[in-house]
PDB file of C-alpha atoms and ligand atoms in Angstrom:
ATOM      1  CA  MET A  16      19.623 -95.047   0.551  1.00 93.00           C
ATOM      2  CA  SER A  17      20.352 -95.117  -3.177  1.00 97.00           C
ATOM      3  CA  LYS A  18      20.519 -91.856  -5.087  1.00 98.00           C
ATOM      4  CA  ALA A  19      17.605 -93.139  -7.159  1.00 98.00           C
ATOM      5  CA  LYS A  20      15.522 -93.374  -3.986  1.00 98.00           C
ATOM      6  CA  GLN A  21      16.721 -89.925  -2.905  1.00 98.00           C
ATOM      7  CA  LEU A  22      15.557 -88.518  -6.233  1.00 98.00           C
ATOM      8  CA  ARG A  23      12.174 -90.140  -5.893  1.00 98.00           C
ATOM      9  CA  GLU A  24      11.758 -88.844  -2.355  1.00 98.00           C
ATOM     10  CA  ARG A  25      12.790 -85.309  -3.443  1.00 98.00           C
ATOM     11  CA  MET A  26      10.177 -85.322  -6.178  1.00 98.00           C
ATOM     12  CA  ALA A  27       7.574 -86.457  -3.640  1.00 97.00           C
ATOM     13  CA  GLU A  28       8.553 -83.829  -1.138  1.00 98.00           C
ATOM     14  CA  ARG A  29       9.117 -80.816  -3.409  1.00 97.00           C
ATOM     15  CA  GLY A  30       6.594 -81.620  -6.154  1.00 97.00           C
ATOM     16  CA  LEU A  31       9.144 -80.596  -8.823  1.00 98.00           C
ATOM     17  CA  VAL A  32      12.877 -81.323  -9.201  1.00 98.00           C
ATOM     18  CA  HIS A  33      15.322 -79.205 -11.263  1.00 98.00           C
ATOM     19  CA  ILE A  34      17.871 -81.136 -13.255  1.00 98.00           C
ATOM     20  CA  MET A  35      20.816 -79.384 -14.943  1.00 98.00           C
ATOM     21  CA  ALA A  36      22.559 -80.718 -18.057  1.00 98.00           C
ATOM     22  CA  ALA A  37      26.209 -81.647 -17.430  1.00 98.00           C
ATOM     23  CA  HIS A  38      28.771 -82.279 -20.240  1.00 97.00           C
ATOM     24  CA  SER A  39      31.781 -82.639 -17.854  1.00 98.00           C
ATOM     25  CA  PRO A  40      32.762 -83.213 -14.316  1.00 98.00           C
ATOM     26  CA  LEU A  41      33.446 -79.534 -13.995  1.00 98.00           C
ATOM     27  CA  SER A  42      30.014 -78.526 -15.199  1.00 98.00           C
ATOM     28  CA  ALA A  43      28.496 -81.138 -12.814  1.00 98.00           C
ATOM     29  CA  ILE A  44      30.478 -79.580  -9.895  1.00 98.00           C
ATOM     30  CA  LEU A  45      29.153 -76.129 -10.829  1.00 98.00           C
ATOM     31  CA  ALA A  46      25.560 -77.398 -11.092  1.00 98.00           C
ATOM     32  CA  GLU A  47      25.805 -79.103  -7.695  1.00 98.00           C
ATOM     33  CA  GLU A  48      27.214 -75.891  -6.067  1.00 98.00           C
ATOM     34  CA  ALA A  49      24.390 -73.891  -7.695  1.00 98.00           C
ATOM     35  CA  GLY A  50      21.849 -76.052  -5.955  1.00 98.00           C
ATOM     36  CA  PHE A  51      20.300 -78.365  -8.601  1.00 98.00           C
ATOM     37  CA  ASP A  52      18.587 -81.574  -7.540  1.00 98.00           C
ATOM     38  CA  GLY A  53      20.305 -83.712 -10.192  1.00 98.00           C
ATOM     39  CA  LEU A  54      22.315 -83.873 -13.398  1.00 99.00           C
ATOM     40  CA  TRP A  55      21.254 -84.660 -16.977  1.00 98.00           C
ATOM     41  CA  ALA A  56      23.964 -86.556 -18.880  1.00 98.00           C
ATOM     42  CA  SER A  57      22.813 -84.873 -22.107  1.00 98.00           C
ATOM     43  CA  GLY A  58      23.590 -86.373 -25.481  1.00 98.00           C
ATOM     44  CA  PHE A  59      23.246 -82.956 -27.050  1.00 98.00           C
ATOM     45  CA  GLU A  60      25.791 -81.389 -24.771  1.00 98.00           C
ATOM     46  CA  LEU A  61      28.322 -84.208 -25.048  1.00 98.00           C
ATOM     47  CA  SER A  62      27.978 -84.169 -28.849  1.00 98.00           C
ATOM     48  CA  ALA A  63      28.459 -80.372 -28.852  1.00 98.00           C
ATOM     49  CA  LEU A  64      31.494 -80.812 -26.614  1.00 98.00           C
ATOM     50  CA  PHE A  65      33.028 -82.921 -29.324  1.00 98.00           C
ATOM     51  CA  GLY A  66      32.042 -80.379 -31.940  1.00 98.00           C
ATOM     52  CA  LEU A  67      29.577 -82.855 -33.483  1.00 98.00           C
ATOM     53  CA  PRO A  68      25.788 -82.836 -34.208  1.00 97.00           C
ATOM     54  CA  ASP A  69      23.568 -84.817 -31.850  1.00 98.00           C
ATOM     55  CA  MET A  70      22.839 -87.623 -34.320  1.00 97.00           C
ATOM     56  CA  SER A  71      24.015 -90.876 -32.604  1.00 97.00           C
ATOM     57  CA  LEU A  72      27.621 -90.130 -33.540  1.00 98.00           C
ATOM     58  CA  ILE A  73      28.916 -90.257 -29.966  1.00 98.00           C
ATOM     59  CA  SER A  74      29.253 -93.886 -28.851  1.00 98.00           C
ATOM     60  CA  MET A  75      27.795 -95.485 -25.774  1.00 98.00           C
ATOM     61  CA  THR A  76      31.346 -95.909 -24.450  1.00 98.00           C
ATOM     62  CA  GLN A  77      32.146 -92.261 -24.843  1.00 98.00           C
ATOM     63  CA  HIS A  78      28.954 -91.336 -23.073  1.00 98.00           C
ATOM     64  CA  LEU A  79      29.569 -93.859 -20.285  1.00 98.00           C
ATOM     65  CA  ASP A  80      33.149 -92.639 -19.754  1.00 98.00           C
ATOM     66  CA  MET A  81      31.911 -89.105 -19.303  1.00 98.00           C
ATOM     67  CA  LEU A  82      29.113 -90.311 -17.019  1.00 98.00           C
ATOM     68  CA  ARG A  83      31.536 -92.194 -14.805  1.00 98.00           C
ATOM     69  CA  ALA A  84      33.801 -89.157 -14.601  1.00 98.00           C
ATOM     70  CA  VAL A  85      30.839 -87.006 -13.632  1.00 98.00           C
ATOM     71  CA  ALA A  86      29.675 -89.563 -11.005  1.00 98.00           C
ATOM     72  CA  GLY A  87      33.193 -89.527  -9.499  1.00 98.00           C
ATOM     73  CA  ARG A  88      33.081 -85.767  -8.898  1.00 98.00           C
ATOM     74  CA  SER A  89      29.437 -85.125  -7.943  1.00 98.00           C
ATOM     75  CA  SER A  90      27.081 -86.531  -5.288  1.00 98.00           C
ATOM     76  CA  LEU A  91      23.964 -85.624  -7.324  1.00 98.00           C
ATOM     77  CA  PRO A  92      21.807 -88.305  -8.943  1.00 98.00           C
ATOM     78  CA  ILE A  93      22.404 -88.558 -12.708  1.00 99.00           C
ATOM     79  CA  ILE A  94      19.752 -88.983 -15.285  1.00 98.00           C
ATOM     80  CA  ALA A  95      21.299 -90.553 -18.344  1.00 99.00           C
ATOM     81  CA  ASP A  96      20.125 -89.492 -21.770  1.00 98.00           C
ATOM     82  CA  ILE A  97      20.427 -92.821 -23.663  1.00 98.00           C
ATOM     83  CA  ASP A  98      18.695 -91.548 -26.892  1.00 98.00           C
ATOM     84  CA  SER A  99      16.888 -94.456 -28.495  1.00 97.00           C
ATOM     85  CA  GLY A 100      18.815 -97.065 -26.434  1.00 98.00           C
ATOM     86  CA  TYR A 101      21.595 -97.742 -28.970  1.00 97.00           C
ATOM     87  CA  GLY A 102      19.551-100.198 -31.021  1.00 97.00           C
ATOM     88  CA  ASN A 103      16.732-102.605 -30.243  1.00 97.00           C
ATOM     89  CA  ALA A 104      15.433-104.025 -26.887  1.00 98.00           C
ATOM     90  CA  ILE A 105      18.482-106.264 -26.611  1.00 98.00           C
ATOM     91  CA  ASN A 106      20.800-103.227 -26.879  1.00 98.00           C
ATOM     92  CA  VAL A 107      18.589-101.630 -24.182  1.00 98.00           C
ATOM     93  CA  VAL A 108      19.185-104.631 -21.807  1.00 98.00           C
ATOM     94  CA  HIS A 109      22.934-104.138 -22.282  1.00 98.00           C
ATOM     95  CA  ALA A 110      22.688-100.284 -21.835  1.00 98.00           C
ATOM     96  CA  ILE A 111      20.679-100.470 -18.626  1.00 98.00           C
ATOM     97  CA  ARG A 112      23.255-102.814 -17.071  1.00 98.00           C
ATOM     98  CA  GLU A 113      26.062-100.513 -18.125  1.00 98.00           C
ATOM     99  CA  TYR A 114      24.337 -97.210 -17.162  1.00 98.00           C
ATOM    100  CA  GLU A 115      23.229 -98.487 -13.720  1.00 98.00           C
ATOM    101  CA  HIS A 116      26.731 -99.883 -13.081  1.00 98.00           C
ATOM    102  CA  ALA A 117      28.321 -96.622 -14.134  1.00 98.00           C
ATOM    103  CA  GLY A 118      26.436 -94.686 -11.456  1.00 98.00           C
ATOM    104  CA  SER A 119      23.283 -93.275 -13.019  1.00 98.00           C
ATOM    105  CA  SER A 120      19.970 -93.198 -11.107  1.00 98.00           C
ATOM    106  CA  ALA A 121      17.685 -92.967 -14.127  1.00 99.00           C
ATOM    107  CA  VAL A 122      17.596 -93.226 -17.903  1.00 99.00           C
ATOM    108  CA  VAL A 123      15.552 -91.464 -20.520  1.00 99.00           C
ATOM    109  CA  ILE A 124      14.799 -93.560 -23.629  1.00 98.00           C
ATOM    110  CA  GLU A 125      13.154 -91.920 -26.609  1.00 98.00           C
ATOM    111  CA  ASP A 126      10.778 -93.538 -29.190  1.00 98.00           C
ATOM    112  CA  LYS A 127      12.830 -92.672 -32.249  1.00 98.00           C
ATOM    113  CA  THR A 128      14.691 -94.926 -34.624  1.00 96.00           C
ATOM    114  CA  PHE A 129      18.469 -95.386 -34.430  1.00 95.00           C
ATOM    115  CA  PRO A 130      20.393 -93.421 -35.529  1.00 95.00           C
ATOM    116  CA  LYS A 131      18.404 -90.420 -34.222  1.00 95.00           C
ATOM    117  CA  VAL A 132      18.422 -86.817 -35.283  1.00 94.00           C
ATOM    118  CA  THR A 133      18.458 -84.077 -32.658  1.00 96.00           C
ATOM    119  CA  SER A 134      14.907 -82.893 -31.780  1.00 96.00           C
ATOM    120  CA  LEU A 135      15.094 -79.140 -32.025  1.00 94.00           C
ATOM    121  CA  ALA A 136      16.812 -78.695 -35.434  1.00 92.00           C
ATOM    122  CA  ALA A 137      14.479 -77.227 -38.050  1.00 91.00           C
ATOM    123  CA  GLY A 138      13.578 -79.744 -40.724  1.00 89.00           C
ATOM    124  CA  GLY A 139      15.183 -82.541 -38.838  1.00 87.00           C
ATOM    125  CA  ARG A 140      14.365 -86.147 -40.030  1.00 90.00           C
ATOM    126  CA  GLN A 141      12.173 -87.513 -37.276  1.00 95.00           C
ATOM    127  CA  GLU A 142      11.213 -91.192 -37.505  1.00 96.00           C
ATOM    128  CA  LEU A 143       9.311 -92.916 -34.656  1.00 98.00           C
ATOM    129  CA  LEU A 144       9.226 -96.583 -33.692  1.00 98.00           C
ATOM    130  CA  ARG A 145       6.082 -98.658 -33.643  1.00 98.00           C
ATOM    131  CA  VAL A 146       4.487 -98.357 -30.257  1.00 98.00           C
ATOM    132  CA  GLU A 147       4.705-102.099 -29.624  1.00 98.00           C
ATOM    133  CA  GLU A 148       8.475-102.123 -30.421  1.00 98.00           C
ATOM    134  CA  PHE A 149       9.089 -99.254 -28.061  1.00 98.00           C
ATOM    135  CA  GLN A 150       6.997-100.866 -25.358  1.00 98.00           C
ATOM    136  CA  GLY A 151       9.396-103.875 -25.612  1.00 98.00           C
ATOM    137  CA  LYS A 152      12.316-101.516 -24.986  1.00 98.00           C
ATOM    138  CA  ILE A 153      10.668-100.048 -21.870  1.00 99.00           C
ATOM    139  CA  GLU A 154       9.864-103.522 -20.606  1.00 98.00           C
ATOM    140  CA  ALA A 155      13.471-104.572 -21.179  1.00 98.00           C
ATOM    141  CA  ALA A 156      14.751-101.545 -19.214  1.00 99.00           C
ATOM    142  CA  VAL A 157      12.364-102.244 -16.315  1.00 98.00           C
ATOM    143  CA  ALA A 158      13.177-105.955 -16.219  1.00 98.00           C
ATOM    144  CA  THR A 159      16.916-105.323 -16.288  1.00 98.00           C
ATOM    145  CA  ARG A 160      17.426-102.630 -13.557  1.00 98.00           C
ATOM    146  CA  HIS A 161      18.759-103.913 -10.262  1.00 98.00           C
ATOM    147  CA  ASP A 162      17.648-101.076  -7.979  1.00 98.00           C
ATOM    148  CA  PRO A 163      13.802-100.983  -8.087  1.00 98.00           C
ATOM    149  CA  ASP A 164      14.091 -97.176  -7.495  1.00 98.00           C
ATOM    150  CA  PHE A 165      16.161 -96.717 -10.657  1.00 98.00           C
ATOM    151  CA  LEU A 166      13.818 -94.640 -12.931  1.00 99.00           C
ATOM    152  CA  VAL A 167      12.978 -95.654 -16.376  1.00 99.00           C
ATOM    153  CA  ILE A 168      11.658 -92.513 -18.145  1.00 99.00           C
ATOM    154  CA  ALA A 169       9.948 -93.000 -21.528  1.00 99.00           C
ATOM    155  CA  ARG A 170      10.300 -90.022 -23.871  1.00 98.00           C
ATOM    156  CA  THR A 171       7.829 -89.603 -26.696  1.00 98.00           C
ATOM    157  CA  GLU A 172       8.954 -87.549 -29.679  1.00 98.00           C
ATOM    158  CA  ALA A 173       5.440 -87.529 -31.226  1.00 98.00           C
ATOM    159  CA  LEU A 174       5.095 -83.801 -31.055  1.00 98.00           C
ATOM    160  CA  ILE A 175       8.584 -83.338 -32.339  1.00 98.00           C
ATOM    161  CA  ALA A 176       7.755 -85.553 -35.353  1.00 97.00           C
ATOM    162  CA  GLY A 177       4.698 -83.308 -36.145  1.00 96.00           C
ATOM    163  CA  LEU A 178       2.117 -85.862 -34.951  1.00 97.00           C
ATOM    164  CA  SER A 179      -1.073 -84.926 -32.996  1.00 98.00           C
ATOM    165  CA  GLU A 180      -1.532 -84.407 -29.297  1.00 98.00           C
ATOM    166  CA  ASP A 181      -3.802 -87.492 -29.315  1.00 98.00           C
ATOM    167  CA  GLU A 182      -0.918 -89.592 -30.788  1.00 98.00           C
ATOM    168  CA  ALA A 183       1.446 -88.216 -28.171  1.00 98.00           C
ATOM    169  CA  LEU A 184      -1.021 -89.060 -25.366  1.00 98.00           C
ATOM    170  CA  ARG A 185      -1.639 -92.533 -26.834  1.00 98.00           C
ATOM    171  CA  ARG A 186       2.086 -93.229 -26.891  1.00 98.00           C
ATOM    172  CA  GLY A 187       2.704 -91.839 -23.396  1.00 98.00           C
ATOM    173  CA  MET A 188      -0.152 -93.989 -22.008  1.00 98.00           C
ATOM    174  CA  ALA A 189       1.171 -97.070 -23.786  1.00 98.00           C
ATOM    175  CA  TYR A 190       4.675 -96.636 -22.269  1.00 98.00           C
ATOM    176  CA  ALA A 191       3.209 -96.006 -18.808  1.00 98.00           C
ATOM    177  CA  GLU A 192       1.131 -99.147 -19.111  1.00 98.00           C
ATOM    178  CA  VAL A 193       4.218-101.379 -19.580  1.00 98.00           C
ATOM    179  CA  GLY A 194       6.023 -99.920 -16.566  1.00 98.00           C
ATOM    180  CA  ALA A 195       7.647 -96.539 -17.430  1.00 99.00           C
ATOM    181  CA  ASP A 196       8.055 -94.609 -14.151  1.00 98.00           C
ATOM    182  CA  MET A 197       7.599 -91.271 -15.906  1.00 99.00           C
ATOM    183  CA  VAL A 198       6.858 -89.914 -19.378  1.00 99.00           C
ATOM    184  CA  LEU A 199       8.922 -87.108 -20.918  1.00 99.00           C
ATOM    185  CA  ILE A 200       7.001 -85.082 -23.374  1.00 98.00           C
ATOM    186  CA  HIS A 201       9.170 -83.067 -25.739  1.00 98.00           C
ATOM    187  CA  SER A 202       8.183 -80.081 -27.863  1.00 97.00           C
ATOM    188  CA  LYS A 203      10.043 -77.804 -30.194  1.00 97.00           C
ATOM    189  CA  LYS A 204       7.298 -75.164 -30.318  1.00 96.00           C
ATOM    190  CA  LYS A 205       8.643 -71.784 -29.388  1.00 97.00           C
ATOM    191  CA  ASP A 206       5.916 -71.266 -26.825  1.00 97.00           C
ATOM    192  CA  PRO A 207       4.700 -73.620 -24.067  1.00 98.00           C
ATOM    193  CA  SER A 208       1.144 -74.078 -25.539  1.00 97.00           C
ATOM    194  CA  GLU A 209       1.741 -77.643 -26.711  1.00 97.00           C
ATOM    195  CA  ILE A 210       3.243 -78.730 -23.380  1.00 98.00           C
ATOM    196  CA  GLU A 211       0.492 -77.022 -21.299  1.00 98.00           C
ATOM    197  CA  SER A 212      -2.235 -78.559 -23.434  1.00 98.00           C
ATOM    198  CA  PHE A 213      -0.632 -82.032 -23.292  1.00 98.00           C
ATOM    199  CA  SER A 214      -0.108 -81.781 -19.537  1.00 98.00           C
ATOM    200  CA  ARG A 215      -3.837 -80.792 -18.990  1.00 98.00           C
ATOM    201  CA  ALA A 216      -4.988 -83.648 -21.158  1.00 98.00           C
ATOM    202  CA  TRP A 217      -2.635 -86.291 -19.558  1.00 98.00           C
ATOM    203  CA  LYS A 218      -4.628 -88.858 -17.702  1.00 97.00           C
ATOM    204  CA  GLY A 219      -1.832 -91.416 -17.289  1.00 96.00           C
ATOM    205  CA  SER A 220      -0.928 -92.963 -14.001  1.00 95.00           C
ATOM    206  CA  VAL A 221       2.717 -91.607 -14.000  1.00 98.00           C
ATOM    207  CA  PRO A 222       3.946 -88.030 -13.745  1.00 98.00           C
ATOM    208  CA  LEU A 223       5.529 -86.031 -16.542  1.00 98.00           C
ATOM    209  CA  VAL A 224       9.025 -84.678 -17.349  1.00 98.00           C
ATOM    210  CA  ILE A 225       9.675 -81.641 -19.574  1.00 98.00           C
ATOM    211  CA  VAL A 226      12.659 -80.080 -21.240  1.00 98.00           C
ATOM    212  CA  PRO A 227      11.935 -76.374 -21.732  1.00 97.00           C
ATOM    213  CA  ASN A 228      14.640 -75.664 -24.287  1.00 96.00           C
ATOM    214  CA  ALA A 229      12.418 -74.303 -27.054  1.00 97.00           C
ATOM    215  CA  TYR A 230       9.935 -72.583 -24.700  1.00 97.00           C
ATOM    216  CA  PRO A 231      12.028 -70.956 -21.999  1.00 96.00           C
ATOM    217  CA  GLU A 232       9.247 -68.882 -20.441  1.00 97.00           C
ATOM    218  CA  LEU A 233       7.657 -71.889 -18.799  1.00 97.00           C
ATOM    219  CA  GLU A 234       9.184 -71.378 -15.345  1.00 97.00           C
ATOM    220  CA  ALA A 235       8.735 -73.266 -12.104  1.00 97.00           C
ATOM    221  CA  ALA A 236       5.549 -71.628 -10.813  1.00 97.00           C
ATOM    222  CA  ARG A 237       3.762 -72.170 -14.098  1.00 97.00           C
ATOM    223  CA  ILE A 238       5.029 -75.792 -14.299  1.00 98.00           C
ATOM    224  CA  LYS A 239       3.844 -76.507 -10.754  1.00 97.00           C
ATOM    225  CA  ALA A 240       0.441 -75.061 -11.547  1.00 96.00           C
ATOM    226  CA  LEU A 241      -0.040 -77.694 -14.227  1.00 97.00           C
ATOM    227  CA  GLY A 242       0.016 -80.280 -11.400  1.00 96.00           C
ATOM    228  CA  ASN A 243       1.470 -83.431 -13.033  1.00 97.00           C
ATOM    229  CA  ILE A 244       5.054 -82.436 -14.035  1.00 98.00           C
ATOM    230  CA  ARG A 245       7.554 -83.583 -11.395  1.00 98.00           C
ATOM    231  CA  MET A 246      10.847 -83.084 -13.238  1.00 98.00           C
ATOM    232  CA  VAL A 247      12.234 -80.262 -15.331  1.00 98.00           C
ATOM    233  CA  ILE A 248      15.464 -80.846 -17.257  1.00 98.00           C
ATOM    234  CA  TYR A 249      17.456 -77.776 -18.451  1.00 98.00           C
ATOM    235  CA  GLY A 250      18.759 -79.547 -21.443  1.00 94.00           C
ATOM    236  CA  ASN A 251      21.334 -77.388 -23.157  1.00 96.00           C
ATOM    237  CA  TYR A 252      21.973 -74.495 -20.884  1.00 97.00           C
ATOM    238  CA  GLY A 253      25.399 -75.632 -19.621  1.00 97.00           C
ATOM    239  CA  ILE A 254      26.976 -75.880 -23.073  1.00 98.00           C
ATOM    240  CA  ARG A 255      25.337 -72.693 -24.240  1.00 98.00           C
ATOM    241  CA  ALA A 256      26.572 -70.793 -21.195  1.00 98.00           C
ATOM    242  CA  ALA A 257      30.087 -72.178 -21.782  1.00 98.00           C
ATOM    243  CA  ALA A 258      29.937 -71.260 -25.467  1.00 98.00           C
ATOM    244  CA  THR A 259      28.749 -67.721 -24.628  1.00 98.00           C
ATOM    245  CA  ALA A 260      31.538 -67.246 -22.163  1.00 98.00           C
ATOM    246  CA  MET A 261      34.266 -68.598 -24.413  1.00 98.00           C
ATOM    247  CA  GLN A 262      33.041 -66.708 -27.553  1.00 98.00           C
ATOM    248  CA  GLU A 263      33.083 -63.408 -25.657  1.00 98.00           C
ATOM    249  CA  THR A 264      36.367 -63.916 -23.933  1.00 98.00           C
ATOM    250  CA  PHE A 265      38.272 -65.329 -26.993  1.00 98.00           C
ATOM    251  CA  SER A 266      37.085 -62.572 -29.316  1.00 98.00           C
ATOM    252  CA  ARG A 267      38.031 -59.923 -26.748  1.00 98.00           C
ATOM    253  CA  ILE A 268      41.523 -61.280 -26.516  1.00 98.00           C
ATOM    254  CA  VAL A 269      41.938 -61.207 -30.278  1.00 98.00           C
ATOM    255  CA  ALA A 270      40.490 -57.644 -30.460  1.00 98.00           C
ATOM    256  CA  ASP A 271      42.582 -56.417 -27.532  1.00 98.00           C
ATOM    257  CA  GLY A 272      45.786 -58.043 -28.782  1.00 98.00           C
ATOM    258  CA  GLY A 273      46.329 -59.704 -25.455  1.00 98.00           C
ATOM    259  CA  VAL A 274      44.748 -60.722 -22.155  1.00 98.00           C
ATOM    260  CA  GLN A 275      45.360 -57.426 -20.405  1.00 98.00           C
ATOM    261  CA  ASN A 276      41.574 -56.658 -20.128  1.00 98.00           C
ATOM    262  CA  VAL A 277      39.758 -59.959 -19.985  1.00 98.00           C
ATOM    263  CA  TYR A 278      41.608 -61.316 -17.008  1.00 98.00           C
ATOM    264  CA  LYS A 279      39.526 -59.081 -14.679  1.00 97.00           C
ATOM    265  CA  ASP A 280      36.225 -60.593 -15.940  1.00 98.00           C
ATOM    266  CA  ILE A 281      37.009 -64.328 -15.678  1.00 98.00           C
ATOM    267  CA  VAL A 282      37.457 -66.437 -12.517  1.00 98.00           C
ATOM    268  CA  PRO A 283      40.986 -66.317 -11.061  1.00 98.00           C
ATOM    269  CA  VAL A 284      43.073 -69.408 -11.276  1.00 98.00           C
ATOM    270  CA  GLU A 285      42.656 -69.882  -7.539  1.00 98.00           C
ATOM    271  CA  GLU A 286      38.929 -70.456  -8.166  1.00 98.00           C
ATOM    272  CA  VAL A 287      39.871 -73.250 -10.600  1.00 98.00           C
ATOM    273  CA  PHE A 288      42.228 -74.698  -8.050  1.00 98.00           C
ATOM    274  CA  ARG A 289      39.300 -74.779  -5.594  1.00 98.00           C
ATOM    275  CA  LEU A 290      37.066 -76.585  -8.133  1.00 98.00           C
ATOM    276  CA  GLN A 291      39.852 -79.066  -8.784  1.00 98.00           C
ATOM    277  CA  GLY A 292      40.196 -79.949  -5.129  1.00 97.00           C
ATOM    278  CA  MET A 293      43.763 -78.667  -4.817  1.00 98.00           C
ATOM    279  CA  GLU A 294      43.500 -78.008  -1.123  1.00 98.00           C
ATOM    280  CA  LYS A 295      42.839 -81.624  -0.338  1.00 97.00           C
ATOM    281  CA  THR A 296      45.732 -82.686  -2.583  1.00 97.00           C
ATOM    282  CA  LYS A 297      48.104 -80.309  -0.708  1.00 97.00           C
ATOM    283  CA  GLN A 298      46.984 -81.878   2.580  1.00 98.00           C
ATOM    284  CA  ASP A 299      47.555 -85.389   1.130  1.00 98.00           C
ATOM    285  CA  GLU A 300      51.024 -84.340   0.063  1.00 98.00           C
ATOM    286  CA  LYS A 301      51.920 -83.260   3.545  1.00 98.00           C
ATOM    287  CA  ARG A 302      50.527 -86.498   4.992  1.00 98.00           C
ATOM    288  CA  PHE A 303      51.816 -89.154   2.556  1.00 98.00           C
ATOM    289  CA  LEU A 304      54.887 -87.748   0.712  1.00 98.00           C
ATOM    290  CA  ARG A 305      57.989 -88.796   2.603  1.00 95.00           C
TER     291      ARG A 305
HETATM  292  C1  SPV B  26      19.589 -83.439 -24.763  1.00 58.99           C
HETATM  293  O1  SPV B  26      19.979 -82.545 -23.963  1.00 58.99           O
HETATM  294  O2  SPV B  26      20.430 -84.247 -25.272  1.00 58.99           O
HETATM  295  C2  SPV B  26      18.242 -83.617 -25.018  1.00 58.99           C
HETATM  296  C3  SPV B  26      17.291 -82.497 -25.000  1.00 58.99           C
HETATM  297  O3  SPV B  26      17.819 -84.760 -25.404  1.00 58.99           O
HETATM  298  S1  SPV B  26      17.173 -81.837 -26.624  1.00 58.99           S
HETATM  299  O4  SPV B  26      18.488 -81.583 -27.102  1.00 58.99           O
HETATM  300  O5  SPV B  26      16.432 -80.579 -26.579  1.00 58.99           O
HETATM  301  O6  SPV B  26      16.427 -82.826 -27.434  1.00 58.99           O
HETATM  302 MG1   MG B  27      19.346 -85.995 -26.044  1.00 58.99          MG
END
């Protein structure tokens, strides 16, 4: 069974799947060990890893290289964040071939123009595509996938761009009509009211996906109560957790004039060996090195 089918079955069984952002194979391994249902190959996280803003600066090749490395070290399904699809519908055809081949089980494509500006930044320039043009991109993705279970998730940035709930609903419906498997509704409001209201008003035939980055209090029980959200993506928590840990540790080392204190509060190197799969390599050495 493909990982895409597994992901679909898990959504059907559990009602809601929890997807963690991964910016590296190591973060993917940690997410899998923690018990997440899948990985989010986040454009924001990868941009931040390179110390760059999330504004279409990272190339498709860079993103694919990371996704392949992640797929090689994790058995979880990967949902690829392909932003606006790297151009027009023809670029989407190419992207879907590449991302499916690289080992992803789903893509999220957003209805913004290329180059995009990250969604949550205050005062960000947010330009949306015409609905018909974005429908063409969704149709291109659906027509190109090999595995019929590969999920094409259409993301509307209508609320991010300051448009009305009606416009967001109209866009979501239009994308579902041309074959999107799910609709991702994104909001930068600091409380979940926009998302809860959208979800209650949603009459589309496909379930919803949310990314509770701006409104963290919307937890699983409240999400499930809304009834039509099947996937929650924790979009920037991996890179923020990593930044917190490094900021604290690095500043303590400078303040302490050495590592004599911090070493007790970080994982021992043996734990890193475990995550690297050293044990297996030692066994392989015994077996094959002559
Ligand atoms: C990402 O993680 O790259 C996302 C989510 O697209 S957000 O950054 O909140 O737009
Ligand atoms: Mg993104």
